[in-house]
CSV table of C-alpha atoms in Angstrom, one decimal:
chain,number,residue,atom,x,y,z
A,1,MET,CA,68.4,63.5,100.8
A,2,LEU,CA,70.6,66.4,101.8
A,3,SER,CA,73.9,65.9,103.6
A,4,VAL,CA,74.4,67.7,106.9
A,5,GLU,CA,76.7,70.2,105.3
A,6,GLN,CA,74.2,71.1,102.6
A,7,LEU,CA,71.4,71.4,105.2
A,8,SER,CA,73.6,73.6,107.3
A,9,LYS,CA,74.3,75.9,104.3
A,10,GLN,CA,70.6,76.2,103.5
A,11,ILE,CA,69.8,77.1,107.1
A,12,ALA,CA,72.6,79.7,107.0
A,13,ASP,CA,71.0,81.2,104.0
A,14,ILE,CA,67.5,81.4,105.5
A,15,CYS,CA,68.3,82.5,109.0
A,16,PRO,CA,72.0,83.5,109.1
A,17,GLU,CA,72.1,85.1,112.5
A,18,ASP,CA,70.5,82.2,114.3
A,19,HIS,CA,72.8,79.9,112.5
A,20,LEU,CA,75.9,81.7,113.6
A,21,LYS,CA,74.5,82.1,117.1
A,22,SER,CA,73.9,78.4,117.5
A,23,PHE,CA,77.6,77.7,116.7
A,24,LEU,CA,79.0,80.4,118.9
A,25,GLN,CA,77.0,79.2,121.9
A,26,ARG,CA,79.1,76.0,121.6
A,27,ASP,CA,82.3,78.1,121.4
A,28,VAL,CA,82.9,77.1,117.8
A,29,ARG,CA,82.3,78.7,114.4
A,30,PRO,CA,80.5,77.3,111.3
A,31,ASP,CA,83.7,76.3,109.6
A,32,GLY,CA,84.9,74.4,112.7
A,33,ARG,CA,87.4,76.9,114.0
A,34,SER,CA,87.5,78.1,117.6
A,35,LEU,CA,86.9,81.7,118.3
A,36,ASP,CA,90.5,82.7,118.0
A,37,GLU,CA,91.8,80.3,115.4
A,38,LEU,CA,93.2,81.4,112.0
A,39,ARG,CA,92.4,79.8,108.7
A,40,PRO,CA,95.4,78.2,106.9
A,41,LEU,CA,97.8,80.8,105.7
A,42,VAL,CA,100.0,80.3,102.6
A,43,LEU,CA,102.6,82.7,101.3
A,44,ALA,CA,103.9,82.4,97.8
A,45,LYS,CA,106.8,84.7,96.7
A,46,ASN,CA,107.7,86.0,93.3
A,47,VAL,CA,104.4,85.1,91.7
A,48,ALA,CA,104.6,87.9,89.1
A,49,PRO,CA,108.1,88.0,87.7
A,50,THR,CA,107.3,91.1,85.6
A,51,ALA,CA,107.1,93.1,88.9
A,52,ASP,CA,110.2,93.9,90.8
A,53,SER,CA,109.0,91.9,93.7
A,54,SER,CA,105.7,90.2,94.4
A,55,ALA,CA,103.9,88.0,96.8
A,56,MET,CA,100.5,86.2,97.0
A,57,ILE,CA,98.8,85.4,100.2
A,58,ARG,CA,96.1,82.8,100.6
A,59,LEU,CA,94.2,83.0,103.8
A,60,GLY,CA,91.6,80.3,103.7
A,61,ASN,CA,90.1,81.0,100.3
A,62,THR,CA,90.9,84.7,100.3
A,63,LYS,CA,93.6,85.4,97.7
A,64,VAL,CA,95.5,88.7,97.5
A,65,ILE,CA,98.4,89.4,95.2
A,66,CYS,CA,100.8,92.3,95.5
A,67,GLY,CA,103.4,93.5,93.0
A,68,ILE,CA,105.9,96.3,93.5
A,69,THR,CA,107.4,98.2,90.6
A,70,ALA,CA,110.2,100.6,91.2
A,71,GLU,CA,110.8,103.6,88.9
A,72,THR,CA,113.0,106.6,89.1
A,73,ILE,CA,111.8,110.2,89.5
A,74,LYS,CA,113.1,113.6,90.4
A,75,PRO,CA,112.5,114.1,94.1
A,76,ALA,CA,110.0,116.8,95.1
A,77,ALA,CA,111.4,120.2,95.7
A,78,ALA,CA,110.3,120.2,99.3
A,79,THR,CA,111.9,116.9,100.1
A,80,PRO,CA,115.0,116.5,98.0
A,81,THR,CA,116.4,113.5,99.9
A,82,ASP,CA,113.2,111.5,99.8
A,83,GLY,CA,111.8,109.1,97.3
A,84,SER,CA,108.1,108.1,97.5
A,85,PHE,CA,105.8,105.2,97.3
A,86,SER,CA,102.1,104.8,96.5
A,87,VAL,CA,99.8,102.0,97.4
A,88,ASN,CA,96.9,101.1,95.1
A,89,PHE,CA,94.5,98.4,96.2
A,90,GLU,CA,91.8,97.1,93.8
A,91,PHE,CA,89.3,94.3,93.7
A,92,SER,CA,90.0,92.4,90.6
A,93,PRO,CA,86.9,91.6,88.5
A,94,VAL,CA,87.5,87.9,88.9
A,95,CYS,CA,86.8,88.3,92.6
A,96,SER,CA,83.1,89.2,92.4
A,97,PRO,CA,80.2,88.5,90.2
A,98,ASN,CA,79.1,92.1,90.5
A,99,ALA,CA,82.3,93.7,89.2
A,100,LYS,CA,81.8,96.9,87.4
A,101,ALA,CA,84.1,99.0,85.3
A,102,GLY,CA,85.2,102.3,86.7
A,103,PRO,CA,87.4,103.7,89.5
A,104,PRO,CA,88.0,101.6,92.7
A,105,ASN,CA,85.0,101.7,95.0
A,106,GLU,CA,85.1,103.1,98.5
A,107,VAL,CA,86.0,99.8,100.2
A,108,ALA,CA,89.1,99.5,97.9
A,109,GLN,CA,90.0,103.2,98.4
A,110,THR,CA,89.7,102.8,102.2
A,111,MET,CA,92.0,99.8,102.0
A,112,SER,CA,94.5,101.8,100.0
A,113,ILE,CA,94.5,104.5,102.6
A,114,PHE,CA,94.9,102.0,105.4
A,115,LEU,CA,97.8,100.2,103.8
A,116,ASP,CA,99.4,103.6,103.0
A,117,GLY,CA,99.0,104.8,106.6
A,118,ILE,CA,100.8,101.7,108.0
A,119,LEU,CA,103.6,101.9,105.5
A,120,LYS,CA,104.2,105.5,106.3
A,121,GLN,CA,105.0,104.5,109.8
A,122,VAL,CA,107.4,101.7,109.0
A,123,PHE,CA,109.1,102.8,105.8
A,124,ASP,CA,111.6,105.6,105.6
A,125,ASN,CA,111.5,107.4,102.2
A,126,ASN,CA,115.1,108.5,102.8
A,127,GLN,CA,116.5,105.1,101.7
A,128,LEU,CA,114.9,105.6,98.2
A,129,CYS,CA,117.2,108.6,97.5
A,130,ILE,CA,119.8,108.0,94.8
A,131,GLU,CA,121.2,111.5,94.4
A,132,PRO,CA,119.6,114.4,96.5
A,133,ASP,CA,117.5,116.7,94.4
A,134,VAL,CA,118.4,114.8,91.2
A,135,LEU,CA,117.1,111.2,91.3
A,136,ALA,CA,115.1,109.0,93.7
A,137,TRP,CA,113.2,105.8,93.6
A,138,THR,CA,109.4,105.7,93.6
A,139,LEU,CA,107.7,102.5,94.5
A,140,PHE,CA,104.3,101.6,93.0
A,141,ILE,CA,102.7,99.0,95.2
A,142,ASP,CA,99.8,97.4,93.4
A,143,VAL,CA,97.6,95.1,95.4
A,144,TYR,CA,94.8,93.1,93.9
A,145,CYS,CA,92.2,91.0,95.7
A,146,LEU,CA,91.6,87.9,93.5
A,147,GLU,CA,89.1,86.2,95.8
A,148,GLY,CA,87.6,87.2,99.1
A,149,SER,CA,84.9,89.7,99.4
A,150,PHE,CA,81.6,91.1,98.5
A,151,VAL,CA,79.5,88.0,98.4
A,152,ASP,CA,78.4,86.0,101.4
A,153,PHE,CA,80.3,82.8,101.3
A,154,PHE,CA,81.6,80.7,104.2
A,155,TYR,CA,85.2,80.6,103.6
A,156,ASP,CA,86.6,83.9,102.3
A,157,GLY,CA,86.7,87.3,103.9
A,158,ASN,CA,89.2,89.3,105.9
A,159,VAL,CA,91.0,90.8,102.9
A,160,THR,CA,92.7,93.3,105.2
A,161,ASP,CA,95.1,90.9,106.9
A,162,ALA,CA,95.9,89.2,103.6
A,163,ALA,CA,96.6,92.5,101.9
A,164,MET,CA,98.8,93.8,104.6
A,165,MET,CA,100.9,90.7,104.7
A,166,SER,CA,101.3,90.6,100.9
A,167,VAL,CA,102.6,94.1,100.9
A,168,ILE,CA,105.1,93.5,103.7
A,169,SER,CA,106.3,90.3,102.1
A,170,SER,CA,106.8,92.0,98.7
A,171,LEU,CA,108.7,94.8,100.4
A,172,ARG,CA,110.9,92.4,102.2
A,173,ASP,CA,111.9,90.7,98.9
A,174,LEU,CA,112.4,94.0,97.0
A,175,LYS,CA,115.9,94.7,95.9
A,176,LEU,CA,116.8,97.9,94.2
A,177,PRO,CA,119.8,98.0,91.8
A,178,GLU,CA,122.6,100.4,92.5
A,179,ILE,CA,122.4,103.6,90.5
A,180,THR,CA,125.2,106.1,90.2
A,181,ILE,CA,125.2,109.4,88.3
A,182,ASP,CA,128.0,109.5,85.8
A,183,GLU,CA,129.8,112.8,86.5
A,184,GLU,CA,130.6,113.5,82.8
A,185,THR,CA,127.3,112.7,81.2
A,186,ALA,CA,125.1,113.4,84.2
A,187,LYS,CA,123.2,110.3,83.2
A,188,PRO,CA,122.2,107.5,85.7
A,189,VAL,CA,124.2,104.3,85.4
A,190,VAL,CA,122.4,101.2,86.6
A,191,ASN,CA,124.4,98.4,88.1
A,192,VAL,CA,122.1,95.4,88.2
A,193,GLU,CA,124.8,93.2,89.6
A,194,LYS,CA,124.7,95.1,92.9
A,195,SER,CA,121.2,95.4,94.4
A,196,THR,CA,120.3,96.2,98.0
A,197,PRO,CA,117.1,95.3,99.8
A,198,VAL,CA,115.0,98.0,101.3
A,199,SER,CA,114.6,98.1,105.0
A,200,LEU,CA,111.6,98.3,107.2
A,201,LYS,CA,111.7,99.9,110.7
A,202,MET,CA,109.5,97.2,111.9
A,203,ILE,CA,107.3,94.4,110.5
A,204,PRO,CA,103.6,95.3,110.9
A,205,VAL,CA,101.1,92.4,111.1
A,206,SER,CA,97.5,93.1,110.8
A,207,THR,CA,94.9,91.1,112.9
A,208,THR,CA,91.2,91.5,112.2
A,209,TYR,CA,88.4,90.5,114.4
A,210,GLY,CA,84.8,90.2,113.4
A,211,GLU,CA,82.4,91.3,116.1
A,212,PHE,CA,79.1,89.5,116.5
A,213,SER,CA,76.8,90.2,119.5
A,214,GLY,CA,79.8,91.2,121.7
A,215,ILE,CA,81.9,88.2,120.8
A,216,LEU,CA,85.2,88.7,119.0
A,217,LEU,CA,86.0,86.3,116.2
A,218,LEU,CA,89.6,86.2,114.9
A,219,ASP,CA,90.1,86.2,111.2
A,220,PRO,CA,86.4,86.5,110.3
A,221,THR,CA,84.9,85.0,107.1
A,222,ALA,CA,83.0,87.3,104.9
A,223,ARG,CA,79.7,86.1,106.3
A,224,GLU,CA,80.8,86.6,109.9
A,225,THR,CA,81.9,90.1,109.0
A,226,GLU,CA,78.6,90.9,107.3
A,227,LEU,CA,76.4,89.6,110.1
A,228,GLY,CA,78.2,91.4,112.9
A,229,SER,CA,78.7,95.1,113.3
A,230,SER,CA,81.9,96.7,112.3
A,231,PRO,CA,85.2,94.6,112.5
A,232,ILE,CA,88.2,95.6,114.5
A,233,THR,CA,91.7,95.7,112.9
A,234,VAL,CA,94.7,95.9,115.1
A,235,VAL,CA,98.2,96.3,113.6
A,236,CYS,CA,101.2,95.4,115.8
A,237,SER,CA,104.9,95.1,115.1
A,238,GLU,CA,106.8,92.0,115.9
A,239,LYS,CA,108.2,93.6,119.0
A,240,GLY,CA,104.8,94.5,120.3
A,241,ALA,CA,104.5,98.2,119.2
A,242,LEU,CA,100.9,99.2,118.4
A,243,LEU,CA,100.7,100.8,115.0
A,244,CYS,CA,97.0,101.0,114.3
A,245,PHE,CA,93.7,100.3,116.1
A,246,ASN,CA,90.8,100.6,113.7
A,247,ARG,CA,87.2,100.3,114.7
A,248,SER,CA,84.7,102.3,112.6
A,249,GLY,CA,81.6,102.4,114.6
A,250,GLY,CA,79.6,99.3,115.5
A,251,SER,CA,78.3,98.0,118.8
A,252,PRO,CA,80.2,99.1,121.9
A,253,LEU,CA,83.1,97.0,123.3
A,254,SER,CA,84.2,96.7,126.8
A,255,GLN,CA,87.7,97.9,127.8
A,256,GLU,CA,88.7,94.3,128.7
A,257,GLN,CA,87.8,93.2,125.2
A,258,VAL,CA,89.8,96.0,123.6
A,259,ALA,CA,92.8,95.2,125.8
A,260,ALA,CA,92.5,91.4,125.1
A,261,ALA,CA,92.3,92.1,121.3
A,262,ILE,CA,95.5,94.2,121.4
A,263,GLU,CA,97.3,91.6,123.5
A,264,ASN,CA,96.3,88.8,121.2
A,265,SER,CA,97.4,90.8,118.2
A,266,LYS,CA,100.8,91.4,119.7
A,267,ARG,CA,101.3,87.7,120.3
A,268,ARG,CA,100.1,87.0,116.7
A,269,SER,CA,102.4,89.6,115.2
A,270,SER,CA,105.5,88.0,116.8
A,271,THR,CA,104.3,84.5,115.8
A,272,ILE,CA,103.8,85.5,112.2
A,273,TYR,CA,107.2,87.3,112.2
A,274,ASP,CA,109.0,84.2,113.5
A,275,GLN,CA,107.3,82.0,111.0
A,276,TYR,CA,107.5,84.0,107.8
A,277,PHE,CA,109.8,87.0,108.2
A,278,ALA,CA,112.6,86.0,110.6
B,1,MET,CA,116.5,91.4,66.6
B,2,GLU,CA,116.3,88.7,64.0
B,3,LEU,CA,112.8,87.1,64.0
B,4,LEU,CA,113.8,84.0,62.2
B,5,SER,CA,117.3,82.8,61.9
B,6,ASP,CA,118.7,81.1,58.9
B,7,GLU,CA,118.3,77.7,60.6
B,8,GLY,CA,114.6,78.6,61.2
B,9,PHE,CA,114.8,79.4,64.9
B,10,ARG,CA,113.1,82.3,66.7
B,11,PHE,CA,114.7,84.4,69.4
B,12,ASP,CA,113.6,81.9,72.1
B,13,GLY,CA,114.6,78.8,70.2
B,14,ARG,CA,111.2,78.0,68.9
B,15,ARG,CA,110.4,77.0,65.3
B,16,ALA,CA,108.0,79.3,63.3
B,17,ALA,CA,104.9,77.3,64.0
B,18,GLU,CA,105.8,76.2,67.5
B,19,PHE,CA,103.8,77.4,70.5
B,20,ARG,CA,105.2,78.4,73.9
B,21,LYS,CA,104.7,76.0,76.8
B,22,ILE,CA,101.1,75.9,77.8
B,23,GLN,CA,100.1,75.3,81.4
B,24,GLY,CA,96.7,75.6,82.8
B,25,ARG,CA,94.4,74.6,85.6
B,26,LEU,CA,90.6,74.6,86.0
B,27,GLY,CA,88.7,75.3,89.1
B,28,VAL,CA,91.1,77.7,90.9
B,29,PHE,CA,88.4,79.8,92.5
B,30,ASP,CA,85.6,78.4,94.8
B,31,HIS,CA,83.3,81.4,94.6
B,32,ALA,CA,83.1,81.4,90.8
B,33,ASP,CA,80.9,78.9,88.9
B,34,GLY,CA,83.9,78.2,86.6
B,35,SER,CA,87.4,79.4,86.7
B,36,ALA,CA,90.8,78.7,85.1
B,37,ILE,CA,94.3,80.0,85.0
B,38,LEU,CA,96.2,79.7,81.8
B,39,GLN,CA,99.8,80.3,81.1
B,40,GLN,CA,101.3,80.4,77.6
B,41,GLY,CA,105.0,81.0,77.9
B,42,ASN,CA,105.2,84.0,80.3
B,43,THR,CA,101.7,85.3,79.6
B,44,LYS,CA,99.5,84.4,82.6
B,45,VAL,CA,95.7,85.0,82.6
B,46,LEU,CA,93.0,84.3,85.2
B,47,ALA,CA,89.5,83.8,84.1
B,48,ALA,CA,86.3,83.5,86.2
B,49,VAL,CA,82.8,82.7,85.0
B,50,PHE,CA,79.6,83.5,86.9
B,51,GLY,CA,76.3,82.2,85.6
B,52,PRO,CA,73.8,81.6,84.3
B,53,ARG,CA,72.2,83.8,86.9
B,54,GLU,CA,69.7,86.5,87.3
B,55,PRO,CA,70.7,89.7,85.5
B,56,MET,CA,71.9,92.6,87.7
B,57,ALA,CA,69.9,95.7,88.0
B,58,SER,CA,72.2,97.5,85.6
B,59,GLN,CA,71.6,94.9,82.9
B,60,ARG,CA,67.8,95.0,83.1
B,61,GLY,CA,67.6,97.0,79.9
B,62,ALA,CA,69.4,94.4,77.9
B,63,VAL,CA,67.4,91.4,79.2
B,64,SER,CA,66.1,89.3,76.3
B,65,GLN,CA,63.3,86.8,76.2
B,66,GLU,CA,65.2,84.7,73.7
B,67,ARG,CA,68.8,84.5,74.9
B,68,CYS,CA,71.0,85.3,77.8
B,69,ILE,CA,73.2,88.3,78.2
B,70,VAL,CA,76.9,87.7,78.0
B,71,ASP,CA,78.9,90.3,79.9
B,72,VAL,CA,82.7,90.4,79.8
B,73,GLU,CA,85.0,92.5,81.9
B,74,TYR,CA,88.7,92.6,81.1
B,75,SER,CA,91.3,93.8,83.5
B,76,ARG,CA,95.1,93.9,83.6
B,77,ALA,CA,97.3,94.1,86.6
B,78,ALA,CA,99.5,97.3,86.7
B,79,PHE,CA,102.6,95.1,87.1
B,80,ALA,CA,101.6,92.8,84.2
B,81,SER,CA,104.0,94.2,81.7
B,82,ALA,CA,107.7,94.9,82.1
B,83,GLU,CA,106.8,98.6,82.2
B,84,ARG,CA,104.3,99.4,84.8
B,85,LYS,CA,101.1,100.8,83.3
B,86,ARG,CA,98.3,101.7,85.5
B,87,ARG,CA,95.2,102.0,83.5
B,88,ALA,CA,91.9,103.0,85.2
B,89,ARG,CA,89.4,100.2,85.1
B,90,GLY,CA,87.2,100.6,82.0
B,91,ASP,CA,89.6,102.7,79.9
B,92,LYS,CA,89.2,102.6,76.1
B,93,LYS,CA,91.6,99.8,75.5
B,94,ALA,CA,90.1,97.6,78.1
B,95,GLN,CA,86.6,98.4,76.8
B,96,GLU,CA,87.6,97.5,73.3
B,97,ILE,CA,89.0,94.2,74.4
B,98,SER,CA,86.0,93.5,76.6
B,99,LEU,CA,83.7,94.2,73.7
B,100,SER,CA,85.5,91.9,71.3
B,101,LEU,CA,85.6,89.1,73.9
B,102,LYS,CA,81.9,89.7,74.5
B,103,LYS,CA,81.1,89.3,70.8
B,104,THR,CA,83.3,86.2,70.6
B,105,PHE,CA,81.5,84.5,73.5
B,106,GLU,CA,78.1,85.5,72.4
B,107,ALA,CA,78.7,83.5,69.3
B,108,THR,CA,80.2,80.6,71.2
B,109,ILE,CA,77.8,80.1,74.1
B,110,LEU,CA,74.5,78.5,73.3
B,111,THR,CA,72.7,81.6,74.6
B,112,THR,CA,69.2,80.5,73.5
B,113,LEU,CA,69.2,77.9,76.3
B,114,TYR,CA,69.2,80.5,79.0
B,115,PRO,CA,66.6,83.3,78.3
B,116,ARG,CA,66.3,86.2,80.7
B,117,SER,CA,69.6,85.3,82.3
B,118,ALA,CA,73.1,86.6,82.4
B,119,ILE,CA,76.5,84.9,82.1
B,120,SER,CA,79.5,87.0,83.3
B,121,ILE,CA,83.0,86.3,82.2
B,122,PHE,CA,85.9,88.1,84.0
B,123,VAL,CA,89.4,88.0,82.9
B,124,GLU,CA,92.5,89.3,84.7
B,125,VAL,CA,95.9,89.5,83.0
B,126,LEU,CA,98.6,88.9,85.6
B,127,GLN,CA,101.6,88.7,83.3
B,128,ALA,CA,101.7,90.0,79.8
B,129,ASP,CA,104.4,88.7,77.5
B,130,GLY,CA,102.7,88.8,74.1
B,131,GLY,CA,99.6,87.2,72.8
B,132,ASP,CA,97.5,88.6,75.7
B,133,TYR,CA,94.3,88.7,73.8
B,134,ALA,CA,94.6,85.2,72.6
B,135,VAL,CA,95.4,83.8,76.0
B,136,CYS,CA,92.4,85.7,77.4
B,137,VAL,CA,90.1,83.9,75.0
B,138,ASN,CA,91.6,80.5,75.7
B,139,ALA,CA,91.5,81.1,79.5
B,140,ALA,CA,87.9,82.2,79.2
B,141,THR,CA,87.0,79.2,77.2
B,142,LEU,CA,88.5,76.9,79.8
B,143,ALA,CA,86.6,78.7,82.5
B,144,LEU,CA,83.3,78.2,80.6
B,145,ILE,CA,84.1,74.5,80.3
B,146,ASP,CA,84.8,74.4,84.0
B,147,ALA,CA,81.4,76.1,84.6
B,148,GLY,CA,79.7,73.5,82.5
B,149,ILE,CA,78.1,76.1,80.3
B,150,PRO,CA,77.0,74.6,76.9
B,151,ILE,CA,79.1,76.0,74.1
B,152,ARG,CA,79.0,75.5,70.3
B,153,ASP,CA,82.6,74.5,70.2
B,154,VAL,CA,85.9,75.1,72.0
B,155,CYS,CA,87.1,78.6,71.2
B,156,CYS,CA,90.8,78.8,70.5
B,157,ALA,CA,92.7,81.9,69.7
B,158,VAL,CA,96.2,82.5,68.5
B,159,SER,CA,98.3,85.5,67.7
B,160,CYS,CA,100.4,85.2,64.6
B,161,GLY,CA,103.0,87.4,63.0
B,162,VAL,CA,104.2,87.4,59.5
B,163,ALA,CA,108.0,87.4,59.0
B,164,ILE,CA,109.2,87.8,55.5
B,165,LYS,CA,112.5,86.2,54.8
B,166,ASP,CA,113.9,86.0,51.3
B,167,ASN,CA,110.4,86.8,49.8
B,168,VAL,CA,108.9,83.9,51.6
B,169,ALA,CA,106.3,84.6,54.3
B,170,TYR,CA,106.6,82.6,57.5
B,171,SER,CA,103.8,82.6,60.1
B,172,LEU,CA,105.2,83.0,63.6
B,173,LEU,CA,102.6,81.5,65.9
B,174,ASP,CA,102.0,82.5,69.5
B,175,LEU,CA,104.0,85.8,69.5
B,176,ALA,CA,106.1,86.8,72.4
B,177,TYR,CA,106.2,90.5,73.5
B,178,SER,CA,109.6,91.2,71.8
B,179,GLU,CA,108.2,89.8,68.6
B,180,GLU,CA,105.1,91.9,68.8
B,181,THR,CA,107.1,95.0,69.2
B,182,ALA,CA,109.2,94.2,66.2
B,183,ARG,CA,106.4,95.8,64.1
B,184,ILE,CA,105.7,93.0,61.8
B,185,PRO,CA,102.1,92.5,60.6
B,186,THR,CA,100.2,90.6,63.3
B,187,ILE,CA,97.0,88.7,63.0
B,188,VAL,CA,94.9,87.6,66.0
B,189,ALA,CA,92.4,84.9,65.1
B,190,THR,CA,89.8,83.0,67.1
B,191,GLY,CA,88.3,79.9,65.6
B,192,MET,CA,86.4,76.8,66.4
B,193,PRO,CA,88.5,73.7,65.5
B,194,LYS,CA,85.7,71.2,65.0
B,195,THR,CA,83.6,73.2,62.6
B,196,GLY,CA,86.5,75.2,61.2
B,197,GLU,CA,84.6,78.5,61.6
B,198,MET,CA,86.3,81.7,62.5
B,199,VAL,CA,84.8,83.8,65.2
B,200,PHE,CA,87.2,86.7,65.4
B,201,PHE,CA,89.8,88.0,63.1
B,202,GLU,CA,91.9,91.1,63.5
B,203,VAL,CA,94.7,92.5,61.4
B,204,GLU,CA,95.9,95.9,62.4
B,205,SER,CA,98.8,96.4,60.1
B,206,ARG,CA,99.6,96.4,56.4
B,207,LEU,CA,100.0,93.0,54.9
B,208,HIS,CA,100.4,92.2,51.2
B,209,MET,CA,97.7,89.8,50.0
B,210,ASP,CA,100.2,87.5,48.4
B,211,TYR,CA,101.5,86.8,51.9
B,212,PHE,CA,98.1,86.4,53.5
B,213,ARG,CA,97.4,82.8,54.3
B,214,ALA,CA,94.6,82.6,56.8
B,215,HIS,CA,94.6,78.9,57.0
B,216,GLN,CA,98.1,78.8,58.4
B,217,CYS,CA,96.9,80.4,61.6
B,218,ILE,CA,94.3,77.8,62.4
């Protein structure tokens, strides 16, 4: 004799669209959430002490870890007063039964580009300069998805929001030690006692909506994302500035829906900011 | 750095045959059939097991009528070691480790119980502070136990260094990173405690036979 939950899961496997539709008709989702409710969000800091700063985000069952390593380089000739950063997102093999060796796949590369694009808007490379034309910091931002995508399960998905938040949280915790160039030896002298945090022009928070038959679902699970057409990602700062609106194809949305999604994201950005970053 | 002080203490206060603090948890992932996170000292490894399940298209060639395919993928976070090292997934070192893990678990899992199937073991090193390979084996064993996959015996691995002091050889068990880089002869051994059998044994440095005492490792 199957329990209601087991039966529901089997129906979801056999006719997934009808299953989701029957829930949405009652303004609720298969995991019990309302259409604009988030899954529980947990932020853990300094989870990888070998990195200079790190954070792990758990959004429902989606788990993303970010570690930032700072190294020194000679600034590029064209930009002598700028340091640099690079974002690298990968799906860890533990996150999917179909993991394969080789370079990151297109989903991972798209995510890297997305995170990089947002950071370029909020992070000034000038602050990474130690000595113009001589020495600057370069930040390696490594993001790994430990659980959350590929396979159709009920409770994971929406790696985008988790990844964005893990990067921002790690950046907020990052402290760079003071480095001065010794005049006589021309060698850098590191003073670990004195470190300064890096600053962000604003705090971007990413909000993703799944789209299924014209209905927008906040923080979609992997299954909801898979069944609908393309999801929407809106990135807003805590003060309400719009940094990114991403919708790659998919069924058409009305202007009211777009406006509502942006408004909702703005509200969510300031809530997340007050809760975690204030 | 002195590996073993006159009083018999290592750099972190341990005795020669003392292990680092071991912490672990099973069932950390919901989507995997079995999973575990294991921390020995500062080395932290995640392991996930999927299977037994239908082999993927890419594995079709290796499908056997008598036993299941064991597929292992090893990966390491770029920030895992104190010096950031970004290795592309599937580089030579990772492939070598994946292959030795695969051979180890092919011998451990009762593969004849699951013909025409595949069991996948994925390992991710989050923090590397010495003895990474050994902790990977231990974490993968825990994940297999969590998955309920029948195994011949629990597979335990340990890294061991040989420190020679006053012409007496001491086995330093569960090496930390600073001890590994001290260029002493190191042995990595994987064995099955109940049967006393050794599954994997690797020495990659010169060691005089007089000082070689395999039984000390296990």
